[in-house]
Coordinates of C-alpha atoms in Angstrom, one line a residue:
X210 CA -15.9 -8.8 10.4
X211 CA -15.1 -12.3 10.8
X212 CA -17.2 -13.5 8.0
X213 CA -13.8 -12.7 5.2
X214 CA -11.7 -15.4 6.9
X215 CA -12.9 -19.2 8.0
X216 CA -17.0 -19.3 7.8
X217 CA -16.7 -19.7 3.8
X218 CA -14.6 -22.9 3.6
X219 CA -16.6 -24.5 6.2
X220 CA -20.3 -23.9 4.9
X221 CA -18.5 -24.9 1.6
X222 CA -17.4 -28.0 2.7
X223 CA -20.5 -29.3 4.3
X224 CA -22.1 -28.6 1.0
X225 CA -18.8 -30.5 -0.6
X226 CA -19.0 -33.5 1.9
X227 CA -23.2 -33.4 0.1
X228 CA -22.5 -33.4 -3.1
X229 CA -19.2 -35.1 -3.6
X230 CA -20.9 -38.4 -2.6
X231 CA -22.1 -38.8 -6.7
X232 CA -18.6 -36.9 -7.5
X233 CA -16.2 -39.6 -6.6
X234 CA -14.3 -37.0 -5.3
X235 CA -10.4 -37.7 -4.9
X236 CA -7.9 -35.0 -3.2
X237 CA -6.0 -33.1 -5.9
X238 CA -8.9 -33.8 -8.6
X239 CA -11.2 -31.6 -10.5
X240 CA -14.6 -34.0 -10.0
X241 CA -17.8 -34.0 -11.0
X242 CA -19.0 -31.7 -8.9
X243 CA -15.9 -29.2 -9.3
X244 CA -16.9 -29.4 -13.2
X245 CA -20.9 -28.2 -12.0
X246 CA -19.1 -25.4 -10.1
X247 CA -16.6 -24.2 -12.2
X248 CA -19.1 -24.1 -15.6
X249 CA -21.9 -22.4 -14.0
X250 CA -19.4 -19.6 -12.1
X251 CA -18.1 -19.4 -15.6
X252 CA -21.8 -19.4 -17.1
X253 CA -23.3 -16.3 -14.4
X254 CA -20.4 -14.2 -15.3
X255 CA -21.0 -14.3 -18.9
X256 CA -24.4 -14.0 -18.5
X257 CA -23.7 -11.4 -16.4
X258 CA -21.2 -9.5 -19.1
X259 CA -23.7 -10.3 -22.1
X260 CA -27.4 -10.6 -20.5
X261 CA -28.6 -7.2 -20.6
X262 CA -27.9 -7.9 -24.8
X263 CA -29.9 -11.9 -24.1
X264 CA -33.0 -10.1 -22.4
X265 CA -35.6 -10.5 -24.5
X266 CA -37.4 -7.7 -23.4
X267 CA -37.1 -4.7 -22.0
X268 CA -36.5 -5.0 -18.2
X269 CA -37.6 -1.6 -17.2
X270 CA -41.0 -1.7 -19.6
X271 CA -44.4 -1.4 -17.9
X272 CA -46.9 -3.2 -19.3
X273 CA -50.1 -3.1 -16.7
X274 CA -52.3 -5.8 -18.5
X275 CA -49.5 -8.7 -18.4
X276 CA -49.1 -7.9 -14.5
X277 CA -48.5 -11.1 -12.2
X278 CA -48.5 -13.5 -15.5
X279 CA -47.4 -16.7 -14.6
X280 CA -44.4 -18.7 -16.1
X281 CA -45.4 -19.3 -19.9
X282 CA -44.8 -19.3 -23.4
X283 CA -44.7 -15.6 -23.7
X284 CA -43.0 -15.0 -20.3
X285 CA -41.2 -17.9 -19.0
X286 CA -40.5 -16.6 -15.7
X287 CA -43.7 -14.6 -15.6
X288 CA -44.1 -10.9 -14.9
X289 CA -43.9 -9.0 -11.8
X290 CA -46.5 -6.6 -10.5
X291 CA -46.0 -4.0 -12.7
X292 CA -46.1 -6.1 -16.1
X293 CA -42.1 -6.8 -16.7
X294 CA -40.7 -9.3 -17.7
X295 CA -38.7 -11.3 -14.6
X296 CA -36.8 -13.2 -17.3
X297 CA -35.2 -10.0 -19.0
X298 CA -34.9 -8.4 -15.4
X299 CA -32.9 -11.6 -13.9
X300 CA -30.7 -11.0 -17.0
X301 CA -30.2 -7.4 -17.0
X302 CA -29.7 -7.6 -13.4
X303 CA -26.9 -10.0 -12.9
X304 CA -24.0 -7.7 -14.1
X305 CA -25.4 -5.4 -11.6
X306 CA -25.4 -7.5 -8.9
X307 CA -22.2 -9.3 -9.9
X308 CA -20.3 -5.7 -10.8
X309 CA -21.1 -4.8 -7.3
X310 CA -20.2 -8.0 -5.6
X311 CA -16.6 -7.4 -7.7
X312 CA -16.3 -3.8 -6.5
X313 CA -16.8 -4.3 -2.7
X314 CA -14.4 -7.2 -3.0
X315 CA -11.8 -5.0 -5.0
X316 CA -11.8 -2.5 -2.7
X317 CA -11.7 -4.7 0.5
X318 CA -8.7 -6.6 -1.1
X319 CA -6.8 -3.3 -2.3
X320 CA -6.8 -1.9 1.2
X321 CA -6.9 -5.0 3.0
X322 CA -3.1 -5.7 1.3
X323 CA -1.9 -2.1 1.6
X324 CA -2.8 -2.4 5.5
X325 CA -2.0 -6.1 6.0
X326 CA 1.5 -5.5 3.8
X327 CA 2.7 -2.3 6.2
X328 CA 1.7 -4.2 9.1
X329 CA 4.3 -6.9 8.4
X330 CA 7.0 -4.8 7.0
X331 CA 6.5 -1.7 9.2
X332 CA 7.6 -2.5 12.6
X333 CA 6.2 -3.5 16.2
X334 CA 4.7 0.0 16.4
X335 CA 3.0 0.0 13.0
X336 CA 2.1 -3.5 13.6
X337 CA 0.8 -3.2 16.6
X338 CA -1.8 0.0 15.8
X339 CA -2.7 -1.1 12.4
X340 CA -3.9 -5.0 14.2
X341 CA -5.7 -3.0 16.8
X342 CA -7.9 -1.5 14.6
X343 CA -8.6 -4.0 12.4
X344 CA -9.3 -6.0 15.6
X345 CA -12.3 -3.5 16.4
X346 CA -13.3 -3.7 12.6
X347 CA -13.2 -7.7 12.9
X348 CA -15.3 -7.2 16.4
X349 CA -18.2 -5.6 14.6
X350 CA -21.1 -6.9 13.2
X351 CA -20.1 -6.4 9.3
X352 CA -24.0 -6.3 8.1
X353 CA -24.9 -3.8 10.8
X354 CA -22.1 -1.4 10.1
X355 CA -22.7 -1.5 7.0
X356 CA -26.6 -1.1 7.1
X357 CA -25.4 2.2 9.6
X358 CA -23.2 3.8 6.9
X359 CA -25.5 2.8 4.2
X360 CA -28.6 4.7 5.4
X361 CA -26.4 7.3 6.6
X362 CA -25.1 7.9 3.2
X363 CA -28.5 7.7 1.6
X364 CA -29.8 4.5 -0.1
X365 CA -28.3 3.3 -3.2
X366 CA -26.1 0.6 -4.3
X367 CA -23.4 3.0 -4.6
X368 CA -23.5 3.4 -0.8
X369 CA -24.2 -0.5 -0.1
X370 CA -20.7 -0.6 -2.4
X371 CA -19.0 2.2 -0.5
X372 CA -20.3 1.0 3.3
X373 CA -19.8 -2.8 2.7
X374 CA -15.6 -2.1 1.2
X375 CA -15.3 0.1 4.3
X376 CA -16.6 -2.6 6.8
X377 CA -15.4 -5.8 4.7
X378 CA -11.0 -5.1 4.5
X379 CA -10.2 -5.9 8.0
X380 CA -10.1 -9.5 7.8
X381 CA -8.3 -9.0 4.5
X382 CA -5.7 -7.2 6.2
X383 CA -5.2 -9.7 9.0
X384 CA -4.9 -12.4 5.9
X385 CA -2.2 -10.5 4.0
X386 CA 0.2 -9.6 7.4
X387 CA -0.1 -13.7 8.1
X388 CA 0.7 -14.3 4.5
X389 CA 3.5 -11.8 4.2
X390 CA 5.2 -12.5 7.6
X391 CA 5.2 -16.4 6.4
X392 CA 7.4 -14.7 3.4
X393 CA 9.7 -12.0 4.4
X394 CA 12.6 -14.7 5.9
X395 CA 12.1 -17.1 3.1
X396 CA 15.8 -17.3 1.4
X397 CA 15.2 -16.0 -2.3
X398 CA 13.6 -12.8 -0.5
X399 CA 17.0 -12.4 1.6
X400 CA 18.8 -13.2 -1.4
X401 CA 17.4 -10.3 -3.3
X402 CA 18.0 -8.2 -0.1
X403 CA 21.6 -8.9 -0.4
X404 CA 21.8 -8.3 -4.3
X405 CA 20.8 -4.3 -2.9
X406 CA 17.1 -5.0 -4.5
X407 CA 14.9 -1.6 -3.6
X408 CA 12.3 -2.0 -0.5
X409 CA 9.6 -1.0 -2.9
X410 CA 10.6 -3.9 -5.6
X411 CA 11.1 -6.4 -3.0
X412 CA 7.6 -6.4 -1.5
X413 CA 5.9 -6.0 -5.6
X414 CA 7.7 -8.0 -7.1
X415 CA 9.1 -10.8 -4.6
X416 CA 7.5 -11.1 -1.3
X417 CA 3.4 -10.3 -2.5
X418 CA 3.4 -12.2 -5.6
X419 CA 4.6 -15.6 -3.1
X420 CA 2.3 -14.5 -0.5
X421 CA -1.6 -14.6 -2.1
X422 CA -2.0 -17.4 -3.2
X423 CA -4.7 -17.8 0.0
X424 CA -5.9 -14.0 -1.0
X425 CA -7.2 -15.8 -4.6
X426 CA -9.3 -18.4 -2.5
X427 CA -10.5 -16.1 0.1
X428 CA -11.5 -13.6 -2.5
X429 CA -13.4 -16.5 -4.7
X430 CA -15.0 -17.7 -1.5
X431 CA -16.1 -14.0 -0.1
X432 CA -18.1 -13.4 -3.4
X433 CA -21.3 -15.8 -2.1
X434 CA -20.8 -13.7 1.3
X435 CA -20.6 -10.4 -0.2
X436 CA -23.1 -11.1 -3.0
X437 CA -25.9 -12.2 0.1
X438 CA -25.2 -9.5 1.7
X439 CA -25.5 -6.6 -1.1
X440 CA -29.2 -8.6 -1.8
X441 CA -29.8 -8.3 1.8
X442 CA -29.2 -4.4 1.8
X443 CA -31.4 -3.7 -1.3
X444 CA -34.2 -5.8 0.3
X445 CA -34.0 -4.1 3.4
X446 CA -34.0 -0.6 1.4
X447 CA -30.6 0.9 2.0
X448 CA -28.8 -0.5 -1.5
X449 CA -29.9 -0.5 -4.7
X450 CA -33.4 1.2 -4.7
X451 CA -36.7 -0.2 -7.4
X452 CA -37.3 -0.2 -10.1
X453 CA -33.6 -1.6 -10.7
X454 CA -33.4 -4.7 -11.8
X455 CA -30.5 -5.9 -9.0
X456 CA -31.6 -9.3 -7.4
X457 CA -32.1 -8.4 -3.9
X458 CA -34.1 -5.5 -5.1
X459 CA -36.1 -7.3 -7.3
X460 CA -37.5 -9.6 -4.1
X461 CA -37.6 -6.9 -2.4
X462 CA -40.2 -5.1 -4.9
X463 CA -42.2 -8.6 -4.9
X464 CA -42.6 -8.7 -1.0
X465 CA -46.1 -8.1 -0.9
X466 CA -47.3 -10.2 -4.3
X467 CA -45.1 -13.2 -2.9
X468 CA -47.7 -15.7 -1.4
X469 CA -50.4 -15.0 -4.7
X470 CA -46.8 -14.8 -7.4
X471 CA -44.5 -16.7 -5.7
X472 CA -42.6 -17.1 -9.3
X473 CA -42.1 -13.1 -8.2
X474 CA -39.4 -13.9 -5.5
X475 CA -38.5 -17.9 -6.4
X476 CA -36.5 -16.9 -9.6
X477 CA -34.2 -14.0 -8.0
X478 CA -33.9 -15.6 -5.0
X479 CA -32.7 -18.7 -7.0
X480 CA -30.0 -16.7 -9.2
X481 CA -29.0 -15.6 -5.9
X482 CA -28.8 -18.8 -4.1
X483 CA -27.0 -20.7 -7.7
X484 CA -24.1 -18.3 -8.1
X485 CA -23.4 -18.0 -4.6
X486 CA -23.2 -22.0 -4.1
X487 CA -21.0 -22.2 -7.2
X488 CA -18.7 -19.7 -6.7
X489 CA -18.2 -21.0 -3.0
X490 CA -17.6 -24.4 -4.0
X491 CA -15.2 -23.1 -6.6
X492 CA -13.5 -21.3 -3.7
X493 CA -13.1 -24.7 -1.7
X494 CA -11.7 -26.3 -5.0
X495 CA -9.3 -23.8 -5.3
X496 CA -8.4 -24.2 -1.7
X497 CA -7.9 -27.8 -2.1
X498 CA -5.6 -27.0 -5.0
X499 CA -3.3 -24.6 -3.6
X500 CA -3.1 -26.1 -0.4
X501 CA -0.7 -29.2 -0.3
X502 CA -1.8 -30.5 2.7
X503 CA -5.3 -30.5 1.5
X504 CA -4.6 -32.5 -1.7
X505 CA -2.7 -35.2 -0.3
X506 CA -4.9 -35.7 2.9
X507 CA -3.2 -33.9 5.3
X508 CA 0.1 -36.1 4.9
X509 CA 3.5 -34.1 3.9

């Protein structure tokens, strides 16, 4: 599963190198184009908390007669096939999309550190079994296995949720052991060895808390790749199934009215592509932030 460790920063920073050329971009400052990022990240999750109370309609209504309506006064995405509003659907969908995208990262991250964490602390034995398998996780095609254990669990988002967390902690768990094992030695973590601190207190409380900082930025920087992918499962009909208003469903529904609608598929497919360039650019600013090297140009 090697799309959780190094493919993010870099399509980020393509993107950056784009952009950044209005942003007068300086290492170590929050530009212009930081600002962009960070406000509408901030906007999709609050209209992801508060947009099933913004719709203004009903996102699972049928209304037959205003079917395929183009982008108007009354509708101002239009209507999909079935009469409902896209506007109210985009809206309503977001948290689920977004809720999902959180989940699949949560879980991934929870077992990624559990693994990662007893693979640095535990031993060469430990060590060495827990980095084999995650090697054969990391050697697998995330999206496939994940398609697999999807349609073998029955379509639903649930299952996209369940199959993508069991597919997506690997490269979590190689993250955390690097992270930890950079920790362990450090001086204030032998010093609370010597003061007869607990084993169990020194890893929560010492050496984890000093060791994710690069978890925070690969997390931020996964939710555009987990988010693409979850769309990609609904539209191929393993996730979550129509009439629900998640995004990748939604273009999946509008598949066959896309070349005579094409406002059908354009406006999920934007929401989709918007909060996953945001939220990966605010992953590469976070990067740049909490890596020194980064903010002063690679100079110590």
């Amino acid at each position: 599963m090697s799309t959780t460790t190094t493919p993010a920063p870099a399509r980020s920073a393509g993107l950056r190198a784009l952009l950044s050329r209005t942003g007068g971009e300086r290492r170590g400052h929050t530009t212009v184009v930081d600002r962009i990022a960070l406000g509408t990240a901030g906007l999709m999750v609050l209209l992801a908390l508060a947009g099933p109370y913004l719709a203004p309609l009903d996102p699972y209504a049928v209304n037959l007669p205003a079917a395929l309506t183009p982008p108007g006064a009354e509708h101002w995405l239009g209507t999909d096939a079935n009469g409902r509003d896209i506007l109210s659907r985009i809206l309503a969908g977001g948290r689920t999309t977004l809720l999902a995208t959180v989940a699949v990262i949560a879980a991934a991250t929870v077992i990624g550190t559990v693994i990662g964490t007893a693979a640095a602390l535990g031993g060469r034995i430990v060590d060495e079994v827990l980095m084999r398998i995650c090697d054969v996780g990391l050697s697998l095609p995330a999206i496939v296995v994940a398609l697999g254990l999807a349609a073998a669990m029955g379509p639903s988002l649930q299952s996209a949720v369940i199959a993508l967390a069991a597919t997506w902690w690997p490269g979590y768990a190689r993250l955390v052991r690097t992270l930890v094992r950079e920790v362990r030695d450090a001086e204030f973590v032998e010093s609370a060895r010597v003061l007869g601190v607990s084993r169990t207190r020194l890893v929560l409380r010492h050496v984890l808390p000093n060791s994710l900082s690069a978890l925070y930025v690969q997390t931020t920087l996964d939710v555009s790749a987990v988010m693409l992918v979850i769309s990609g499962l609904s539209f191929v009909g393993v996730g979550a199934q129509v009439p629900a208003s998640e995004w990748g469903a939604m273009i999946a529904a509008s598949r066959d009215t896309a070349v005579t609608a094409w406002w059908t598929v354009l406006f999920p497919g934007l929401a989709i592509a918007i909060t996953a360039i945001a939220f990966n650019l605010v992953g590469d600013w976070l990067r740049v932030r909490t890596d020194p090297t980064l903010r002063t140009g690679g100079r110590r």
